[in-house]
Coordinates of C-alpha atoms and ligand atoms in Angstrom, one line a residue:
X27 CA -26.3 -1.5 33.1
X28 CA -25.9 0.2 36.7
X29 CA -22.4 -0.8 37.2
X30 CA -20.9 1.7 35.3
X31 CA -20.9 5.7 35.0
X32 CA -18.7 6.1 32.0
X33 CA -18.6 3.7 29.1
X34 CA -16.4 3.7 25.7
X35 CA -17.5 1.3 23.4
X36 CA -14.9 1.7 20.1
X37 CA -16.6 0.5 16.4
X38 CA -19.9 2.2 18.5
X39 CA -21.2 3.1 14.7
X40 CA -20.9 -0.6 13.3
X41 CA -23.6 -3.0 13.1
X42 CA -23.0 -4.8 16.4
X43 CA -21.5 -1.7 18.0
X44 CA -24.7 0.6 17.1
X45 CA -27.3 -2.1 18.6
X46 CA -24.9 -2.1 21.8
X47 CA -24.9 1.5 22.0
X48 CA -28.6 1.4 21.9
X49 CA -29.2 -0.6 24.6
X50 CA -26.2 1.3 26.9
X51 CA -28.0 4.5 26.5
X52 CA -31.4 3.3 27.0
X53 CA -30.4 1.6 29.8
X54 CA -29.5 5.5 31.2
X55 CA -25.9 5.3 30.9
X56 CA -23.3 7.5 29.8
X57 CA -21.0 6.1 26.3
X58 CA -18.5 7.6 24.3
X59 CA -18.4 5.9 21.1
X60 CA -14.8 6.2 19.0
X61 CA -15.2 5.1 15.4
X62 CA -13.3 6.4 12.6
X63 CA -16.2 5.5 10.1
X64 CA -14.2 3.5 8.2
X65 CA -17.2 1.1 7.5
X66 CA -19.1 2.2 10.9
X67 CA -22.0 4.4 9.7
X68 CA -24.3 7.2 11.4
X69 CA -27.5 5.8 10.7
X70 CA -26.6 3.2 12.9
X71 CA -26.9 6.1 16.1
X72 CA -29.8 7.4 14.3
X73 CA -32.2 6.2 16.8
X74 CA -29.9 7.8 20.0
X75 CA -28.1 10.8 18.3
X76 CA -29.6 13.6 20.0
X77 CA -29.0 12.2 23.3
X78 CA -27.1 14.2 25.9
X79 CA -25.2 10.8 27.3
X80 CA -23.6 10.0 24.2
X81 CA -20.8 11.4 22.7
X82 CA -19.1 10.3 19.5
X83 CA -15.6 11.2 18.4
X84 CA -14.2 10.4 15.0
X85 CA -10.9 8.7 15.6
X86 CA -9.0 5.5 14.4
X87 CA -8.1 3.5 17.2
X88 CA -4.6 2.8 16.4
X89 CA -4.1 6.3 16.7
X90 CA -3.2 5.9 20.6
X91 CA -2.0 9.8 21.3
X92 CA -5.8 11.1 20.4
X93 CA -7.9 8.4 21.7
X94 CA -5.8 8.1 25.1
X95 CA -7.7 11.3 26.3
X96 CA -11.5 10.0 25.6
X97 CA -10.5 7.5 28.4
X98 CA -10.0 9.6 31.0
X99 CA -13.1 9.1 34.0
X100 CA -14.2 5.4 32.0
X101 CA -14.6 2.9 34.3
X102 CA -16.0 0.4 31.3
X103 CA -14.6 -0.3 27.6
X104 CA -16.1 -2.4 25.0
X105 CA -13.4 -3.0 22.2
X106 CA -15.8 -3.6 18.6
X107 CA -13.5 -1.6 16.1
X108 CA -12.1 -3.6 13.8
X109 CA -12.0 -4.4 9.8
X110 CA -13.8 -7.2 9.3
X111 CA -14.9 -9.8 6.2
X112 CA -12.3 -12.1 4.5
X113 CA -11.7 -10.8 0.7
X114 CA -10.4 -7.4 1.8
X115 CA -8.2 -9.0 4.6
X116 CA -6.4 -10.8 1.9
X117 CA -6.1 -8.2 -0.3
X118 CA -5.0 -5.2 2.8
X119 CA -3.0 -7.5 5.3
X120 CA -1.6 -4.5 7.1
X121 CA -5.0 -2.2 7.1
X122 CA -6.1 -4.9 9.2
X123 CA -3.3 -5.6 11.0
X124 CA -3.2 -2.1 11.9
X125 CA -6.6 -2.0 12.9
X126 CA -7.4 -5.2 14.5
X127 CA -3.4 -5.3 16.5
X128 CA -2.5 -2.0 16.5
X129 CA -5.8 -1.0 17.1
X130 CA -6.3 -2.8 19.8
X131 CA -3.0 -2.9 21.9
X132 CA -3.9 1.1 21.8
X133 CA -7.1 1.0 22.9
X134 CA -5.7 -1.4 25.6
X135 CA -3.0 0.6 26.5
X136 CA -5.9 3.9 26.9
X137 CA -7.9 1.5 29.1
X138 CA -5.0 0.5 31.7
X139 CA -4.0 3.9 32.0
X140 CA -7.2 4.9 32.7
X141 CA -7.7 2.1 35.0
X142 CA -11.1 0.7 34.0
X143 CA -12.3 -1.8 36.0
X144 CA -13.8 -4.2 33.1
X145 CA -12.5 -4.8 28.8
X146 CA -14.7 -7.0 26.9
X147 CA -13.0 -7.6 23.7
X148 CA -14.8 -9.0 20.8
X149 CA -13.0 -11.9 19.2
X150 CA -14.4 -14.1 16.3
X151 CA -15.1 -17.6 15.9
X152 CA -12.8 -17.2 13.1
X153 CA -10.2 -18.3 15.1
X154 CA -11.3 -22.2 15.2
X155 CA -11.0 -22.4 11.1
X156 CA -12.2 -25.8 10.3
X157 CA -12.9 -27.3 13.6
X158 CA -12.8 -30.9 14.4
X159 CA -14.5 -30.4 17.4
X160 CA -18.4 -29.7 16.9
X161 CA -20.0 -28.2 18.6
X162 CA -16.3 -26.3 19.0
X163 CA -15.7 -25.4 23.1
X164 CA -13.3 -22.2 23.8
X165 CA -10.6 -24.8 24.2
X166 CA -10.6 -25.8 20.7
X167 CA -7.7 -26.1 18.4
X168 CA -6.7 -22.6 17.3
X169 CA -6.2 -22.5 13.2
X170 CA -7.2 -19.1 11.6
X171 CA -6.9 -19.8 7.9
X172 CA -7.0 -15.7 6.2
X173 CA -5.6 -12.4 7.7
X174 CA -8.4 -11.0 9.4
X175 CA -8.9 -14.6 11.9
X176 CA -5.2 -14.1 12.6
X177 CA -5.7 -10.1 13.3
X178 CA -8.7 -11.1 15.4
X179 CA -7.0 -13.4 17.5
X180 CA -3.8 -11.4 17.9
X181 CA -6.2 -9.3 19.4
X182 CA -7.5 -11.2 22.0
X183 CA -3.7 -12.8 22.5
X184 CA -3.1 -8.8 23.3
X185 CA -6.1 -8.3 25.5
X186 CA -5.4 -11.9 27.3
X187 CA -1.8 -10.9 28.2
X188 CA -3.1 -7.5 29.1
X189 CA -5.0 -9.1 31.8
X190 CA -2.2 -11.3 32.9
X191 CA 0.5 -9.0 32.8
X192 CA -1.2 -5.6 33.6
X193 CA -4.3 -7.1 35.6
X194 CA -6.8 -5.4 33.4
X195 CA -9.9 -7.3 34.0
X196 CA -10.5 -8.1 30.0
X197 CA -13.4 -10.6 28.7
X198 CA -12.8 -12.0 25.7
X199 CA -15.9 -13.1 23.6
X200 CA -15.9 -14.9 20.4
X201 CA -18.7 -14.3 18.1
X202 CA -20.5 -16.8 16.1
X203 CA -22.5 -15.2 12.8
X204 CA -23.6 -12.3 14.1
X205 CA -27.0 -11.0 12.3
X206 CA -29.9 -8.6 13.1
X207 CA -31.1 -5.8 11.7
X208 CA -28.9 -3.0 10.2
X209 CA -26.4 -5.8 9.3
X210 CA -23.5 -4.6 7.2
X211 CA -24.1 -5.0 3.2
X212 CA -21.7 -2.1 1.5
X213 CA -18.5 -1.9 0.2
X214 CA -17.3 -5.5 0.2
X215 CA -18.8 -9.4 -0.6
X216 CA -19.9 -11.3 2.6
X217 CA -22.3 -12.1 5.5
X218 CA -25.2 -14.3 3.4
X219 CA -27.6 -12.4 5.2
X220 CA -27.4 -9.1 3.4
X221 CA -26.4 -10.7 0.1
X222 CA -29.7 -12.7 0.2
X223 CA -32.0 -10.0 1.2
X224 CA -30.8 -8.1 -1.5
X225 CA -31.0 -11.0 -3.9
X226 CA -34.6 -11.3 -2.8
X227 CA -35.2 -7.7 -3.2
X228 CA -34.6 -7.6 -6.6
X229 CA -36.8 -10.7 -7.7
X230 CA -33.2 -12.6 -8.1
X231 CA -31.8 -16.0 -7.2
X232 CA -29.9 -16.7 -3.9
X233 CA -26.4 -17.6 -4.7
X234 CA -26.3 -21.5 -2.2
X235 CA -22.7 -21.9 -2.0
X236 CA -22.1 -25.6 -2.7
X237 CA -25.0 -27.6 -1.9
X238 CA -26.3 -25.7 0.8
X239 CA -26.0 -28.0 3.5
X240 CA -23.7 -26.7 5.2
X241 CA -24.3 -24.6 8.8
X242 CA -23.9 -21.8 10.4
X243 CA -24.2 -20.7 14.3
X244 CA -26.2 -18.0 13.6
X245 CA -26.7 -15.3 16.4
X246 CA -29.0 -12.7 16.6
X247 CA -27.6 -9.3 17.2
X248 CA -29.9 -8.7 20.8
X249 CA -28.2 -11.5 22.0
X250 CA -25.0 -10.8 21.3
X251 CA -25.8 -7.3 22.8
X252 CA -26.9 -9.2 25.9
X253 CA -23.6 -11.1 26.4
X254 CA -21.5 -8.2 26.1
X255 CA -23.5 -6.6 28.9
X256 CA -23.3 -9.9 30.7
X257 CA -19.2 -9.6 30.5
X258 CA -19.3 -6.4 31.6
X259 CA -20.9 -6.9 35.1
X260 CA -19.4 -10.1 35.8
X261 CA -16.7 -10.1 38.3
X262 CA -15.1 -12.7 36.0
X263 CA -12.0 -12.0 34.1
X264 CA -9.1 -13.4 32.0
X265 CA -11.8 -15.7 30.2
X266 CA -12.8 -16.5 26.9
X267 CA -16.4 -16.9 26.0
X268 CA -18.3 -18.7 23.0
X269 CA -21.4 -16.5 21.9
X270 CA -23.4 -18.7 19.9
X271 CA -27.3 -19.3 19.3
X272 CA -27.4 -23.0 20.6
X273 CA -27.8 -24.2 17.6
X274 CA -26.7 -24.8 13.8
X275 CA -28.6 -24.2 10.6
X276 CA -27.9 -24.8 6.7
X277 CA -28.3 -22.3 4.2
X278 CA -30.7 -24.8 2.4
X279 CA -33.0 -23.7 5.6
X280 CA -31.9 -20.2 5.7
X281 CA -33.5 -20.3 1.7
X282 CA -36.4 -22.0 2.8
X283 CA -37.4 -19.6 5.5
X284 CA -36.8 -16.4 3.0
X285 CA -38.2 -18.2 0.0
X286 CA -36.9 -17.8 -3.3
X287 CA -34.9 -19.0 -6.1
X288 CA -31.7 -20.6 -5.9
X289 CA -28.5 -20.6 -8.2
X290 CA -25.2 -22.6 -6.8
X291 CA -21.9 -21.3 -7.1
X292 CA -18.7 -22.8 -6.2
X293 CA -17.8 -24.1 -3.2
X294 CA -15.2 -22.0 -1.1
X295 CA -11.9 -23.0 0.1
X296 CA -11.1 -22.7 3.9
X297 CA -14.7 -22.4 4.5
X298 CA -15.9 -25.0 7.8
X299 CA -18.7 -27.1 6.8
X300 CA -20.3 -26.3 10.0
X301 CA -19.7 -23.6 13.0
X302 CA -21.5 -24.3 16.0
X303 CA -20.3 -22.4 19.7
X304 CA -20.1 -24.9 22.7
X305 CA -21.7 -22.1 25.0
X306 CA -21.9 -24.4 28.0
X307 CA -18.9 -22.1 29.4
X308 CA -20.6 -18.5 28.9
X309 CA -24.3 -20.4 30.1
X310 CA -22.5 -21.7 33.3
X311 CA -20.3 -18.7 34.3
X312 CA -22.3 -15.6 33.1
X313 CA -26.0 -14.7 33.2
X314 CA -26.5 -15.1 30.1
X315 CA -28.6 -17.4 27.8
X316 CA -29.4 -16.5 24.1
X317 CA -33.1 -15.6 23.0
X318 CA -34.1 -15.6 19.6
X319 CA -34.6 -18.5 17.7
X320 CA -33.7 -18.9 14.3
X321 CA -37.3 -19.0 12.6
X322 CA -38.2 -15.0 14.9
X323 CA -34.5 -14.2 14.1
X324 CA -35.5 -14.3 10.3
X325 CA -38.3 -12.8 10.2
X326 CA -37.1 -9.7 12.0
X327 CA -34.8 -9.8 9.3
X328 CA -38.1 -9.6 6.6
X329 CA -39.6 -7.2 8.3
X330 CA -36.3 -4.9 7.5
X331 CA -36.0 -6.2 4.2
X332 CA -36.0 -2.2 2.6
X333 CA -32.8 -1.9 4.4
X334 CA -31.3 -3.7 1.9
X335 CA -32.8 -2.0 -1.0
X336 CA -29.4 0.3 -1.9
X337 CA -27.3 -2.6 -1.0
X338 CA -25.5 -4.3 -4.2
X339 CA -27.0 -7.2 -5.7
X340 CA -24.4 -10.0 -6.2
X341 CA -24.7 -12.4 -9.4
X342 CA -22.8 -15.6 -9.8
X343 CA -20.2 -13.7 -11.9
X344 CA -19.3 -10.7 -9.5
X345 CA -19.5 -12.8 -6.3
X346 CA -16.6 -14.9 -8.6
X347 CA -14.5 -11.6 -9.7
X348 CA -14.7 -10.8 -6.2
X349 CA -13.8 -13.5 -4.4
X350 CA -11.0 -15.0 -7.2
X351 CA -8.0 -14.3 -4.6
X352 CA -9.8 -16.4 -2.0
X353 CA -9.7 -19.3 -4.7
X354 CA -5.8 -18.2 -5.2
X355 CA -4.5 -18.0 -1.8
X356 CA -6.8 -20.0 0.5
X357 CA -7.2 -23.0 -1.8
X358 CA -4.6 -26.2 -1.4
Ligands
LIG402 N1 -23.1 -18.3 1.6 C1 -23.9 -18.6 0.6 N2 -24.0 -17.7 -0.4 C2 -23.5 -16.5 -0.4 C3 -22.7 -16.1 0.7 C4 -22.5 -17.0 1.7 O1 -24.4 -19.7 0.5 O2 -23.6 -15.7 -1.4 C5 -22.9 -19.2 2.7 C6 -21.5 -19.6 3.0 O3 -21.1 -20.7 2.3 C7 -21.5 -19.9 4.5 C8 -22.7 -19.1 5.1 O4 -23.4 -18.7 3.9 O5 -21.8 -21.3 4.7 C9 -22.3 -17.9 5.9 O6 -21.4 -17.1 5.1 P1 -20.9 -15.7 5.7 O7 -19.9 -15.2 4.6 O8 -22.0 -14.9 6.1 O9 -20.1 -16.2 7.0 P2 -18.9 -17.1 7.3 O10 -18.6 -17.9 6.0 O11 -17.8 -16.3 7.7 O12 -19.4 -18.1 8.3

């Protein structure tokens, strides 16, 4: 990316933050990543780590007095930090609020005083809960249904308003299923991917919530990566963007494609049947169409498969021990 001499890209040790640090520095630019390492990890900057255009500080975003002064000479931020995953949210309300708000309204507050001349925010699909509209366009009813889709779009309420108010040029993009190598399978229950790979891994069945036919928009982390970059040298702002993959596909497929056994557990409450981004917005305004289908997507994901080998191997009875306050709070 040539627009830009001096990049911050917060969460820059995550799973989507790491890939888009990647591609910044390959691309010859300059990034400071700010993570507190909270569930960002360094192997995900293994690949970059010794180069001279990236430097990494160890902060928590919603500590605005010590990040303000990494923004000083940025002319680009990408916002990723943020908690993320339902369970926890539920169970630490105000960890998330304080990372996903706070968080955010600090790392705003950094980037206007600095003056950057682009904020791409990442929001979350989250937002449209169980949509009625499918595939579900930016202007969809809003209904988060658990803490961290309400932290996620306070967020991007923040960021929006920062634009209108302050005239910081912010993108917001919401994310549908992000997956792709390196994806995210410690500490807490979530994102099928890393709980099936896993599974398979050690010769056990896949855990199909319900009946398995319901969908997911998943999107594969390069392209994801792309449509940040895309935000960023756009001379659009004060929009909100869909990132999605096009299409929609059930877990019954996903299990197809990674063969294996099957067990089905209990249906969750709050969970949509089916997320699928309307991307006609982002594929009309931005250069910017996603890549990888589904079928390459998954087998990228095989080829890593030994990532997964010290993640933890969910059973029927843990996934229900950990997930028995999403029953509690989120069911009618
Ligand atoms: N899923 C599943 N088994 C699992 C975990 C998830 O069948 O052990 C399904 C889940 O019902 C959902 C899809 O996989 O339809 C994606 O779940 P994930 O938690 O990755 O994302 P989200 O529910 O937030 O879209």
């Amino acid at each position: 990316m040539k627009k830009y001499s001096n990049i911050v890209v917060t969460g820059g040790a995550g799973f989507i933050g790491g890939h888009l640090v990647e591609r910044l520095i390959k691309e010859g630019n300059r990034v400071t990543v700010i993570d507190n390492f909270a569930t960002g990890r360094p192997e995900n900057l293994a690949a970059i780590k010794d180069n001279k255009s990236l430097s990494v500080f160890n902060a928590d975003v919603a500590d605005f007095p010590k990040i303000k002064a990494y923004f000083e000479g940025v002319d680009c931020v990408f916002h990723l930090a943020a908690l993320a995953d339902i369970v926890p949210s539920i169970w630490r309300p105000l960890d998330y609020h304080r990372a996903n708000v706070d968080g955010t309204i600090a790392v705003l507050e950094a980037a206007r005083l600095a003056g950057v001349s682009k904020f791409v925010y990442t929001a979350s699909s989250s937002c449209y809960g169980i949509p009625d509209e499918i595939p579900t366009a930016e202007s969809a009813i809003i209904m988060p249904m658990y803490p961290y889709a309400v932290t996620k779009y306070l967020g991007e309420q923040y960021a929006l308003n920062w634009n209108k108010i302050y005239k910081l040029p912010v993108t917001s993009l919401r994310l549908f299923n992000v997956y792709g190598p390196r994806a995210r399978t410690t500490g807490t229950y979530g994102a099928v991917f890393g709980v099936f790979l896993a599974q398979k891994l050690a010769g056990k069945p896949f855990t199909v919530v319900g009946d398995g036919l319901q969908t997911r928009d998943f999107t594969f982390v390069s392209d994801i990566v792309s449509a940040f970059i895309a935000a960023a040298e756009s001379d659009i702002s004060g929009e909100i963007f869909n990132v999605g993959s096009g299409g929609t596909y059930s877990i019954n497929t996903l299990v197809e494609l990674l063969k294996g056994e099957v067990t089905h557990i209990k249906k969750r409450p709050g969970e949509p049947d089916c997320t699928f981004a309307n991307i006609d917005k982002i594929l009309k305004n931005l250069d910017w169409k996603p890549n990888v289908k589904f079928t390459d997507g998954v087998k990228i994901m095989l080829d890593n498969i030994e990532h997964w080998k010290t993640a933890p191997i969910w059973d029927e009875k843990s996934i229900s021990k950990e997930t028995a306050d999403w029953f509690k709070y989120l069911g009618k």
